[in-house]
Short mmCIF file of C-alpha atoms and ligand atoms in Angstrom, two decimals:
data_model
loop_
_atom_site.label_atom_id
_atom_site.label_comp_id
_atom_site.label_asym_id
_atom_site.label_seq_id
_atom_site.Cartn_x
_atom_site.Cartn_y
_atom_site.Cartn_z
CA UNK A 1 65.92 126.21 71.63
CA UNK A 2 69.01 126.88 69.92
CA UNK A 3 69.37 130.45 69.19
CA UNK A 4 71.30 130.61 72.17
CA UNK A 5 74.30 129.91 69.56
CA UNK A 6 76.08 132.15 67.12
CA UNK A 7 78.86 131.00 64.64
CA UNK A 8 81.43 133.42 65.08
CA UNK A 9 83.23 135.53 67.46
CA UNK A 10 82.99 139.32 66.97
CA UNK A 11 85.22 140.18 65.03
CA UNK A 12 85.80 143.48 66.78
CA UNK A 13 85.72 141.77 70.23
CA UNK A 14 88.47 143.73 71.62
CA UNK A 15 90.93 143.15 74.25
CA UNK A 16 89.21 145.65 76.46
CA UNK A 17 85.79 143.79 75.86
CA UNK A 18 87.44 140.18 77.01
CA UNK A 19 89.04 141.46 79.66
CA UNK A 20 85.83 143.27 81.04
CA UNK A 21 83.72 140.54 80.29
CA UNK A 22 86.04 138.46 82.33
CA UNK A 23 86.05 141.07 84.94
CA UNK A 24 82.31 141.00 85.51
CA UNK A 25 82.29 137.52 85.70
CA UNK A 26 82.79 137.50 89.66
CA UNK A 27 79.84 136.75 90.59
CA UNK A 28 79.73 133.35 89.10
CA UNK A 29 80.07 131.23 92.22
CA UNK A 30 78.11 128.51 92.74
CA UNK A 31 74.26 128.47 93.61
CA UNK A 32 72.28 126.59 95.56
CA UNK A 33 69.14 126.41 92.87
CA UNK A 34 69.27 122.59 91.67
CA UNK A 35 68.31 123.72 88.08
CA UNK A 36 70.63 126.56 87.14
CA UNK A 37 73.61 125.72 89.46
CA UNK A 38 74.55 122.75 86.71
CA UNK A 39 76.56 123.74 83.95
CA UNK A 40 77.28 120.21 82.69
CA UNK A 41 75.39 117.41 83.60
CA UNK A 42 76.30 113.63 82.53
CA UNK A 43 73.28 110.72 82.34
CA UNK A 44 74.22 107.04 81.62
CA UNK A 45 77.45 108.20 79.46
CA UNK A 46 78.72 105.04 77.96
CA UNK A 47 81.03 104.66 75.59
CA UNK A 48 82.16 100.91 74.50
CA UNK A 49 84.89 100.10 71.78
CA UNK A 50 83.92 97.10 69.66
CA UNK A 51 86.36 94.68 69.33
CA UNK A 52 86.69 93.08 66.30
CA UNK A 53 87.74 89.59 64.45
CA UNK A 54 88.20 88.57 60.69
CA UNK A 55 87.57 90.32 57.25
CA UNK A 56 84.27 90.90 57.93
CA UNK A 57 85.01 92.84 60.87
CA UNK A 58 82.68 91.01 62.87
CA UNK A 59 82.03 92.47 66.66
CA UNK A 60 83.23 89.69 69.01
CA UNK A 61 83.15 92.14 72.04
CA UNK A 62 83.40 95.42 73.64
CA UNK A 63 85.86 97.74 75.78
CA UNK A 64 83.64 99.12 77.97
CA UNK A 65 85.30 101.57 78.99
CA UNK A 66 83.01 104.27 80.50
CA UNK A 67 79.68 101.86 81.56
CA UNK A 68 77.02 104.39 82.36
CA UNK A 69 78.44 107.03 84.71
CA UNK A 70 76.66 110.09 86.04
CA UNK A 71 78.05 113.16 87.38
CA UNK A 72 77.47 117.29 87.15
CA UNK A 73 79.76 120.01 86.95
CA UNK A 74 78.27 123.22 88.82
CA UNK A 75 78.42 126.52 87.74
CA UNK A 76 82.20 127.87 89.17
CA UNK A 77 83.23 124.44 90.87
CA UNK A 78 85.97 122.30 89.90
CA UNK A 79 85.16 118.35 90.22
CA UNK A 80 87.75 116.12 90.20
CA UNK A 81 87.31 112.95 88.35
CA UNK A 82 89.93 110.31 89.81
CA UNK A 83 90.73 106.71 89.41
CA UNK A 84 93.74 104.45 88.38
CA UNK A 85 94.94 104.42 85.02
CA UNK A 86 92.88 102.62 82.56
CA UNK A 87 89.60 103.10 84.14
CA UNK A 88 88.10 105.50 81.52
CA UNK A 89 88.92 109.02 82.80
CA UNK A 90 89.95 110.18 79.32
CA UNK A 91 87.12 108.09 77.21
CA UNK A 92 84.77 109.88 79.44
CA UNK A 93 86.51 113.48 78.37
CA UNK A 94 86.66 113.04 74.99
CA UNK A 95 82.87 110.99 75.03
CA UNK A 96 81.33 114.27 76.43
CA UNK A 97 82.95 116.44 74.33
CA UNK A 98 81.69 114.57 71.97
CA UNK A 99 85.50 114.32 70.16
CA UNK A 100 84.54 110.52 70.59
CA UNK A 101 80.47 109.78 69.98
CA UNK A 102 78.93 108.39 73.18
CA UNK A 103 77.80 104.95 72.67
CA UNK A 104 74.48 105.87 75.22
CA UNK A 105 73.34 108.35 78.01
CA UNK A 106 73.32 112.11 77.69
CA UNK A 107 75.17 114.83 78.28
CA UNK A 108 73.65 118.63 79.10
CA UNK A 109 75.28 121.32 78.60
CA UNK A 110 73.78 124.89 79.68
CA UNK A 111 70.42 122.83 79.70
CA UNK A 112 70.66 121.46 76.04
CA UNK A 113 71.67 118.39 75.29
CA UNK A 114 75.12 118.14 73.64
CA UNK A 115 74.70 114.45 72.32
CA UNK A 116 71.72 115.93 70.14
CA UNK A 117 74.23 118.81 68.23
CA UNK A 118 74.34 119.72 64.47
CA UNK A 119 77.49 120.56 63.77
CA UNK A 120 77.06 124.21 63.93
CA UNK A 121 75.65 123.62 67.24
CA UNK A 122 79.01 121.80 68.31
CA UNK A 123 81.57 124.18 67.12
CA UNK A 124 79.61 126.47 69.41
CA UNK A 125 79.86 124.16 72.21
CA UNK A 126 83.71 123.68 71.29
CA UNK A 127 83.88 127.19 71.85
CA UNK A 128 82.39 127.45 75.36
CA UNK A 129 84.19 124.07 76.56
CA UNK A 130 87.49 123.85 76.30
CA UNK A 131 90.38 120.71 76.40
CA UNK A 132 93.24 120.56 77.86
CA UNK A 133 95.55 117.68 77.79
CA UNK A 134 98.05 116.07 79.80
CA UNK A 135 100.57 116.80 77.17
CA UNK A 136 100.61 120.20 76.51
CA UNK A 137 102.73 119.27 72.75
CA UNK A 138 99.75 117.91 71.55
CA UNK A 139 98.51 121.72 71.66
CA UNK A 140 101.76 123.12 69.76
CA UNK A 141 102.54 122.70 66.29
CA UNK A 142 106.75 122.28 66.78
CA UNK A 143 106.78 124.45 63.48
CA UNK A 144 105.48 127.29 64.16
CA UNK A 145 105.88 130.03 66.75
CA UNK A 146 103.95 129.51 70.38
CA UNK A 147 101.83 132.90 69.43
CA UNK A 148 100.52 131.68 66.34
CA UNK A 149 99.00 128.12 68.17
CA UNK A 150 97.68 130.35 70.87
CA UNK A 151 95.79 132.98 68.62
CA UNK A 152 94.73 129.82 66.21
CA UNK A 153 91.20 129.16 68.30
CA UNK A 154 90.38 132.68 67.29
CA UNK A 155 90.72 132.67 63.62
CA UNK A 156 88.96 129.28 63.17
CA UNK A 157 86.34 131.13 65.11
CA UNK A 158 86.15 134.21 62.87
CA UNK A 159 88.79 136.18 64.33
CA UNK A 160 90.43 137.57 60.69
CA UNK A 161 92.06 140.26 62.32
CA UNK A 162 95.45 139.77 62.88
CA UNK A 163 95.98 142.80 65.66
CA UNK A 164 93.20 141.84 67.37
CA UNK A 165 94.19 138.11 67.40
CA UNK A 166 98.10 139.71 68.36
CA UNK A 167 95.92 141.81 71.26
CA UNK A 168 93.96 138.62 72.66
CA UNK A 169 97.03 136.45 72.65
CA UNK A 170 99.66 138.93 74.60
CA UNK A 171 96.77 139.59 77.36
CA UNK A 172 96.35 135.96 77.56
CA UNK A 173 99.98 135.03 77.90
CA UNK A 174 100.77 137.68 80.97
CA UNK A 175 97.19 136.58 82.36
CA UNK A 176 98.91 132.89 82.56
CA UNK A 177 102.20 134.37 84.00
CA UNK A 178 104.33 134.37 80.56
CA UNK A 179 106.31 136.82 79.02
CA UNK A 180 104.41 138.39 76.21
CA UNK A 181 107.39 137.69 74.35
CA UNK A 182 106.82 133.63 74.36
CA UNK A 183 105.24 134.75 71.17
CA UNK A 184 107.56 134.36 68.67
CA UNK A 185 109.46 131.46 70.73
CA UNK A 186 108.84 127.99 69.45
CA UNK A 187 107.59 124.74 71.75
CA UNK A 188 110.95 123.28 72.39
CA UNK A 189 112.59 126.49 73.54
CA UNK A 190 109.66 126.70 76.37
CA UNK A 191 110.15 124.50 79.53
CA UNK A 192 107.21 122.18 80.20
CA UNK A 193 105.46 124.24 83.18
CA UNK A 194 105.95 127.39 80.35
CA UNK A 195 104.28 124.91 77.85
CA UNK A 196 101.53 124.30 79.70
CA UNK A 197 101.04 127.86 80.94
CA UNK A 198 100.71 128.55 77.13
CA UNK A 199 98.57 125.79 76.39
CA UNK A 200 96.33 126.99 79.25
CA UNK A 201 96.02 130.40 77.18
CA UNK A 202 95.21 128.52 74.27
CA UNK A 203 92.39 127.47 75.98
CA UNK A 204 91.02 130.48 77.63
CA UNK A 205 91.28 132.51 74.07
CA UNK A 206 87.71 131.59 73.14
CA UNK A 207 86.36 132.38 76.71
CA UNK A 208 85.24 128.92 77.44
CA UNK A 209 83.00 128.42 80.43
CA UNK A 210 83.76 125.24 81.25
CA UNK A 211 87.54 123.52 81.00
CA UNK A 212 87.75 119.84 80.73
CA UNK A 213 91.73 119.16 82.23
CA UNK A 214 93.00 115.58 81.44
CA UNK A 215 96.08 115.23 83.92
CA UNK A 216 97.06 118.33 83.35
CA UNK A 217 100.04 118.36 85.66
CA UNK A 218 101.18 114.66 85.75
CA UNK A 219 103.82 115.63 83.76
CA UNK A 220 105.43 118.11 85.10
CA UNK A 221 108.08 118.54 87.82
CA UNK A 222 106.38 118.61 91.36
CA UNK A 223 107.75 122.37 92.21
CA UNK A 224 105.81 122.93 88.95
CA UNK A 225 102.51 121.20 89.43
CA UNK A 226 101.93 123.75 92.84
CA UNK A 227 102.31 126.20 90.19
CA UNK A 228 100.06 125.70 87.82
CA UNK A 229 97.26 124.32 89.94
CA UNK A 230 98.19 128.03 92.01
CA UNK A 231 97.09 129.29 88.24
CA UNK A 232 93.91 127.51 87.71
CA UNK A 233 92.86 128.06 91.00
CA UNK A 234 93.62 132.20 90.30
CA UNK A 235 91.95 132.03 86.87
CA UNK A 236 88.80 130.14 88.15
CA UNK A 237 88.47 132.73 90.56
CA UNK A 238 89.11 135.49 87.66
CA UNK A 239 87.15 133.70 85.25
CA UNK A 240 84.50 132.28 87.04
CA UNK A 241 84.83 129.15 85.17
CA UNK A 242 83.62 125.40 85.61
CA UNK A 243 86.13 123.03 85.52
CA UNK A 244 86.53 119.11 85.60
CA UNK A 245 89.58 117.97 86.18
CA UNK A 246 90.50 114.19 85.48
CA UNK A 247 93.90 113.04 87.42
CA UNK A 248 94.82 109.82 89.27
CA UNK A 249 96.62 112.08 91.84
CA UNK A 250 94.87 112.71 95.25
CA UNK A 251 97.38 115.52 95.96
CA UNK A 252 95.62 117.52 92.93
CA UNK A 253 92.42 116.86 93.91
CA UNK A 254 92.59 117.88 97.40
CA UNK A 255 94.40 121.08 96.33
CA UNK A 256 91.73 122.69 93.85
CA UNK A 257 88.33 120.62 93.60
CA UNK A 258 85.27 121.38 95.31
CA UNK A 259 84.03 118.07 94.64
CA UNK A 260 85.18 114.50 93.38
CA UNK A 261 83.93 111.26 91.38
CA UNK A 262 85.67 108.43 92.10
CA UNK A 263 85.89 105.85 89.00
CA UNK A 264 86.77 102.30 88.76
CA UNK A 265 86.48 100.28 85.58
CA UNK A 266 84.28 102.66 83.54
CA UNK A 267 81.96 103.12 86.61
CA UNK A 268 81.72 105.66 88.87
CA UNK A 269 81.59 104.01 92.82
CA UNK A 270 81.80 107.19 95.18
CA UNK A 271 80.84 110.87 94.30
CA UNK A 272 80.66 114.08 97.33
CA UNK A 273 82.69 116.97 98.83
CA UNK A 274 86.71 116.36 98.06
CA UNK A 275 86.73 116.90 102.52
CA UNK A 276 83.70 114.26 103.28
CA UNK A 277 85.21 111.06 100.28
CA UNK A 278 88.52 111.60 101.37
CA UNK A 279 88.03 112.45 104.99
CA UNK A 280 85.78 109.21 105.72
CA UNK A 281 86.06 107.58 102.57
CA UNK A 282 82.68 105.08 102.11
CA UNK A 283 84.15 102.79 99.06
CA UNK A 284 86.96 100.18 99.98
CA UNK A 285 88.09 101.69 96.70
CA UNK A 286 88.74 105.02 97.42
CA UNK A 287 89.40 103.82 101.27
CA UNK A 288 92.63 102.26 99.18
CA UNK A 289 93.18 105.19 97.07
CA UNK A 290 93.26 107.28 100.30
CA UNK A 291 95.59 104.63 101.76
CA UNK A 292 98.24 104.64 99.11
CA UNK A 293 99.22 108.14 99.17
CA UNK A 294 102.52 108.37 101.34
CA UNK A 295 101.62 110.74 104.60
CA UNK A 296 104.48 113.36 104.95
CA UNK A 297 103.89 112.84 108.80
CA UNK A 298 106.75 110.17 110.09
CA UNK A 299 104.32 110.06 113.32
CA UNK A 300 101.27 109.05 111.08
CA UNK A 301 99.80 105.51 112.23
CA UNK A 302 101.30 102.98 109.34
CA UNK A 303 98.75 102.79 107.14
CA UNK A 304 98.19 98.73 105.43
CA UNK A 305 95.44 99.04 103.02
CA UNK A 306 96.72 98.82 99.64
CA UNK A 307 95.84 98.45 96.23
CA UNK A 308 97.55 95.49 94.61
CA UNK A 309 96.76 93.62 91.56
CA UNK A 310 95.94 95.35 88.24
CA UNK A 311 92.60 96.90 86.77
CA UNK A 312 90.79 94.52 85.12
CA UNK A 313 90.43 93.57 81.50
CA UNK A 314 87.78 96.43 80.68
CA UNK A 315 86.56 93.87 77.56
CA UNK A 316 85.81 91.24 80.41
CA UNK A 317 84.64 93.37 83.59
CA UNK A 318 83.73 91.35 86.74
CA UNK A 319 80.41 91.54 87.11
CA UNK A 320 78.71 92.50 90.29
CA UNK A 321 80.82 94.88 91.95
CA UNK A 322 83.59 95.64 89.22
CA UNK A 323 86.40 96.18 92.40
CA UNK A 324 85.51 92.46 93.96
CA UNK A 325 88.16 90.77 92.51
CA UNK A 326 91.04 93.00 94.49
CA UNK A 327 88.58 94.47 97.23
CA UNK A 328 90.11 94.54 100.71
CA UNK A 329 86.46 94.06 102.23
CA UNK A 330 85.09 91.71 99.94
CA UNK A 331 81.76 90.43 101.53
CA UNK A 332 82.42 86.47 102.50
CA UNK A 333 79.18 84.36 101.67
CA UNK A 334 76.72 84.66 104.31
CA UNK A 335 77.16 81.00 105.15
CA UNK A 336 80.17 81.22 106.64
CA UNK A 337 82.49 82.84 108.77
CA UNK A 338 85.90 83.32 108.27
CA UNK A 339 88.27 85.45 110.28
CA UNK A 340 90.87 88.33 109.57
CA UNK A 341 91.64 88.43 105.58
CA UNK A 342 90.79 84.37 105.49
CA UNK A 343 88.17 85.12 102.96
CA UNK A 344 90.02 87.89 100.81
CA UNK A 345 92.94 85.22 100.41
CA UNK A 346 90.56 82.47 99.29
CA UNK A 347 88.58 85.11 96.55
CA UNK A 348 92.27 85.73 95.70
CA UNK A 349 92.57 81.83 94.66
CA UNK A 350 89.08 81.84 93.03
CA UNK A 351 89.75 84.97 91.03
CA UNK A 352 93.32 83.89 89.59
CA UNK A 353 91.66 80.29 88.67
CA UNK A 354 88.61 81.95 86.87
CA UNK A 355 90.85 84.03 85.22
CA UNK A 356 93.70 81.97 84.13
CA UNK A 357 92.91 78.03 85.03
CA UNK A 358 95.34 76.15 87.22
CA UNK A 359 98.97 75.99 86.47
CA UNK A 360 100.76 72.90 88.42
CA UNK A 361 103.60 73.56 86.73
CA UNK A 362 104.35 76.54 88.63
CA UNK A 363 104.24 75.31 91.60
CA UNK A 364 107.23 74.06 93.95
CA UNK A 365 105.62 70.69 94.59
CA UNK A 366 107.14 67.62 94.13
CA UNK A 367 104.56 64.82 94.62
CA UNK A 368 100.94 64.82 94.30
CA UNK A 369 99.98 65.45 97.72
CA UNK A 370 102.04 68.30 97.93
CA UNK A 371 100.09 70.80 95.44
CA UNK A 372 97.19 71.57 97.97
CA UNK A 373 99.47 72.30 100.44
CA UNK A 374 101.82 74.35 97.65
CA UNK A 375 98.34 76.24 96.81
CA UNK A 376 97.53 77.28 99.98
CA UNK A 377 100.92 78.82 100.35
CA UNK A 378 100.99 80.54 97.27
CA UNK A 379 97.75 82.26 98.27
CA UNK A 380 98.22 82.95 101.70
CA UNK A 381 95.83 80.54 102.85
CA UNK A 382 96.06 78.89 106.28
CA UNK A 383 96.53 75.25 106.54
CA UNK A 384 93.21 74.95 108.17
CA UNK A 385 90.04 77.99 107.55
CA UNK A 386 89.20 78.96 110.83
CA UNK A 387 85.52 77.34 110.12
CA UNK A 388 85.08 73.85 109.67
CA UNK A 389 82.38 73.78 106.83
CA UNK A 390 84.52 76.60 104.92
CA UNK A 391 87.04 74.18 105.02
CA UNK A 392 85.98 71.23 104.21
CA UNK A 393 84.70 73.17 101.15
CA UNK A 394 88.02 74.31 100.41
CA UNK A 395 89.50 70.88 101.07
CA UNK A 396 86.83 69.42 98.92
CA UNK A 397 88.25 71.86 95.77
CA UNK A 398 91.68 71.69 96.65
CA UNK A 399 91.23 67.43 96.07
CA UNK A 400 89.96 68.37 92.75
CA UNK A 401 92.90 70.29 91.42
CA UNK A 402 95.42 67.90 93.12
CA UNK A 403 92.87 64.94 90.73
CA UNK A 404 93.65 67.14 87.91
CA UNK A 405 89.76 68.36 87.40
CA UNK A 406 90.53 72.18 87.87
CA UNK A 407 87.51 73.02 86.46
CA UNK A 408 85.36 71.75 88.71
CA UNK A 409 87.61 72.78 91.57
CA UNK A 410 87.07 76.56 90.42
CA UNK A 411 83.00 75.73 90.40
CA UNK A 412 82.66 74.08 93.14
CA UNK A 413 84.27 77.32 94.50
CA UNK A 414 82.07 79.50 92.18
CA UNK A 415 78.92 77.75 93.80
CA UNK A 416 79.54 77.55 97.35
CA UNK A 417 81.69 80.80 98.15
CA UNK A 418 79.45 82.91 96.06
CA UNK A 419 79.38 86.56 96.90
CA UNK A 420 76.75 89.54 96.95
CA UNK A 421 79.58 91.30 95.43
CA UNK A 422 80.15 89.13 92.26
CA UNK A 423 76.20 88.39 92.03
CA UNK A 424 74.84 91.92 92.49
CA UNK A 425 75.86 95.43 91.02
CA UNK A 426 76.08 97.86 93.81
CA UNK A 427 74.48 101.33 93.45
CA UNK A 428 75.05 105.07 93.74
CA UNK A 429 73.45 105.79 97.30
CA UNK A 430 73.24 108.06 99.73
CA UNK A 431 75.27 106.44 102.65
CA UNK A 432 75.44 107.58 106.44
CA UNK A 433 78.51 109.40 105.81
CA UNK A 434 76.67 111.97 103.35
CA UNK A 435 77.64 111.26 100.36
CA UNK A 436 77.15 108.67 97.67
CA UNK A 437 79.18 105.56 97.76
CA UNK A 438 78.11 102.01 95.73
CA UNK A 439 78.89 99.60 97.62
CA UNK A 440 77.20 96.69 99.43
CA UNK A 441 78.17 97.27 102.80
CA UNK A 442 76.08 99.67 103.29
CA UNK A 443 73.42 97.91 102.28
CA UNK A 444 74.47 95.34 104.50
CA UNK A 445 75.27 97.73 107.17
CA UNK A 446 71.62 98.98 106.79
CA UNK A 447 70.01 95.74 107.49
CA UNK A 448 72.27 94.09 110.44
CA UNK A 449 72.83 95.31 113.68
CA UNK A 450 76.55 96.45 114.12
CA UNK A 451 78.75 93.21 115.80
P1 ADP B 501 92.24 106.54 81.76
O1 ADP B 501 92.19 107.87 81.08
O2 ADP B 501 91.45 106.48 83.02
O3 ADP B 501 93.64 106.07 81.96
P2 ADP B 501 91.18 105.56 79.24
O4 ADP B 501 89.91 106.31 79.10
O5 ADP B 501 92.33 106.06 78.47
O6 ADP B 501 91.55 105.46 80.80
O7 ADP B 501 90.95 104.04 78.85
C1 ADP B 501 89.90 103.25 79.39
C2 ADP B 501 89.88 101.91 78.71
O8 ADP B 501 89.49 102.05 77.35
C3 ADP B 501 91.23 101.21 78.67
O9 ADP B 501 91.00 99.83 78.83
C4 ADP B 501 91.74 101.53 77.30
O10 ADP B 501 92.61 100.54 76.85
C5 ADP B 501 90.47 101.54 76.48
N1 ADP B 501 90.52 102.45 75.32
C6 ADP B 501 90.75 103.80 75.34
N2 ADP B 501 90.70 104.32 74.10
C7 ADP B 501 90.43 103.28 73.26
C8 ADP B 501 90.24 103.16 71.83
N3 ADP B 501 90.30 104.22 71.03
N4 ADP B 501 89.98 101.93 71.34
C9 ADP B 501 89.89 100.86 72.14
N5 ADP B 501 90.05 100.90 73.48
C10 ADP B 501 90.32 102.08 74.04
MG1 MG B 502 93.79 109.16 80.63
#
């Protein structure tokens, strides 16, 4: 099964050889057959990070921060893996690298499974998939010249020649648009687009098919990011490599994936073709990812879905849908009705008292009858829900807090304002649109006749 794998690069493998080999790879575009059109192909990947208490180092919890994600990387495509920061874009590079050891699910690469590698196996697979960070000093020792970092991939691999190495690395360095002369410079006399043009060589000397880019242009000038995505497009092309590029920037994506994953909170919630997620985005999620970005069009409608709060503790996820807790179209409980963003202010008030109890001391309220009222403010909440038996149940809680029994304030709203999105995890499905999206509306959707 494995003899697919050899140790060592040729030691003769010439300059001429690479660049032919590299040549001939046109053809690698991507194919419809299901089976050979994956190159890497990700089932269940979790990876949690205990957390842990005392001198016994007992496990009192877990970071979960990838929670059983899915997703394949076809032969020649890039997919873009997006989400906020925090949400487990880099655990889930590193986890299928295997730089980090999964805690569950598999990973295929080229049909074998990478979570099952000896080591042998692996520094294979470290040759044929390659990492690129956000940082491109992390690639660079300061030390030593930018020639020598670039040509190191090839004599760990078995490249002991040092011409050949010299060869490999001045190719590599004009194919990335550098001076062949950025040899001998050293990592602080390089500008940071130069950096990571080098560190992009670095990663191309072992003739990976398949680069793994974490942010790999967040932090560089914006004149400089069109650059070097303008680079990785070119040497995709060249190369016919498989990329996945992780980013939190829509811009990126749109420029130079074929495809995207959408994650939120280790999970992934909305997965197609960059044009169909981002032209009629299915998740509320992505709906206010797509929403955020600033249109350069002054005549664009105003756009007011927005993300606010923070991501979630990942140690503590909601459960349910992971995004209810800040989800513009939160589902209300079928019970009631409530009108415009009634409901979304209310699960605002039960999500901050589940998550930090009630605070009276922060409120500007001077007697006892005047904390409801001083609630409902601070939430947005109108004086009166529009519907009379959401109300009184609200009225009913708010009398609790103002008696000084938050607790059973916050059940009481628990219990009677429950959610399908807080009881039920959503899945990946196909929705109308196309593409996959989990989210209950369009389960809901399915079921009910549009109003
Ligand atoms: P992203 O790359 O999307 O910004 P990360 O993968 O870096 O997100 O982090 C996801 C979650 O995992 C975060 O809550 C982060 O704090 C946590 N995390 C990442 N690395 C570790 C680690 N080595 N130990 C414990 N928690 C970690
Ligand atoms: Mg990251």
């Amino acid at each position: 099964m494995n003899d697919t794998f050899d140790d060592t690069v040729s030691e003769n493998a010439s300059v001429e050889e690479r660049t032919s080999e590299h040549d001939s790879a046109e053809d690698t575009t991507p194919r419809d057959d299901a089976v050979d059109s994956s190159l890497l192909s990700v089932e269940g990947l979790t990876k949690h990070y205990p957390i842990t208490e005392g001198w016994l180092q007992r496990e009192v919890g877990r970071i979960r921060a990838v929670d059983g994600i899915d997703f394949e990387v076809r032969r020649g495509e890039t997919l873009g893996l997006i989400g906020e920061s925090g949400c487990g874009k880099s655990t889930a590079a590193m986890s299928l690298l295997r730089i980090e050891d999964p805690t569950d699910g598999t990973v295929r690469f080229d049909g074998d499974d990478v979570t099952e590698y000896t080591d042998t196996q692996l520094r294979a697979f470290r040759r044929r998939a390659a990492l690129v960070f956000q940082d491109p000093n992390g690639s660079f020792d300061p030390r030593q010249p930018v020639g020598k970092s670039v040509a190191e991939p090839l004599r760990i691999h078995g490249m002991a020649d040092q011409g050949d190495r010299r060869e490999v690395t001045t190719y590599l360095l004009e194919r990335v648009g550098l001076d062949p002369e950025t040899r001998s410079r050293y990592p602080h006399e390089l500008s940071g687009g130069q950096k990571q043009r080098a560190a992009l060589a670095r990663a191309l000397t072992l003739d990976p098919d398949l680069l793994v880019l974490d942010e790999p242009v967040s932090a560089l000038d914006v004149s400089v990011q069109a650059e070097i995505m303008h680079l990785l497009d070119d040497l995709q092309r060249d190369y016919g490599l498989s990329m996945l590029l992780i980013t939190h920037d829509m811009g990126v994506v749109r420029t130079i994936c074929d495809r995207v994953a959408v994650m939120y909170l280790g999970e992934i919630v909305e997965r197609g073709p960059v044009e169909d997620v981002f032209g009629d985005p299915q998740h509320p999620y992505t709906r206010a990812l797509v929403a955020s970005v600033p249109t350069p069009d002054p005549e664009a409608p105003a756009r007011d879905v927005e993300l606010c709060g923070e991501v979630p503790d990942a140690a503590n996820p909601p459960g349910g849908c992971r995004f209810h807790t800040r989800c513009p179209e939160v589902i209300p409980p079928e019970r009631f009705s409530f009108e415009d963003d009634e409901w979304r202010r209310v699960m605002d008030l039960r999500v901050a008292l589940e998550r930090d109890g009630f605070d009276r001391s922060v409120l500007e309220a001077s007697d006892e009858s005047d904390i409801a009222a001083a609630v409902r403010e601070e939430f947005d909440v109108p004086v009166q829900l529009s519907h009379a038996d959401a109300e009184a149940v609200l009225s009913r809680a708010l009398s609790k807090l103002v008696d000084g029994d938050s607790d059973a304030a916050t059940e009481l709203l628990a219990e009677e304002f429950e959610t399908i999105c807080e009881s039920e995890r959503p899945t990946l499905d196909q929705t109308g649109a196309g593409h996959e999206a989990a989210c209950h509306l369009h389960e809901t959707a399915e079921n009910e006749p549009a109003k």
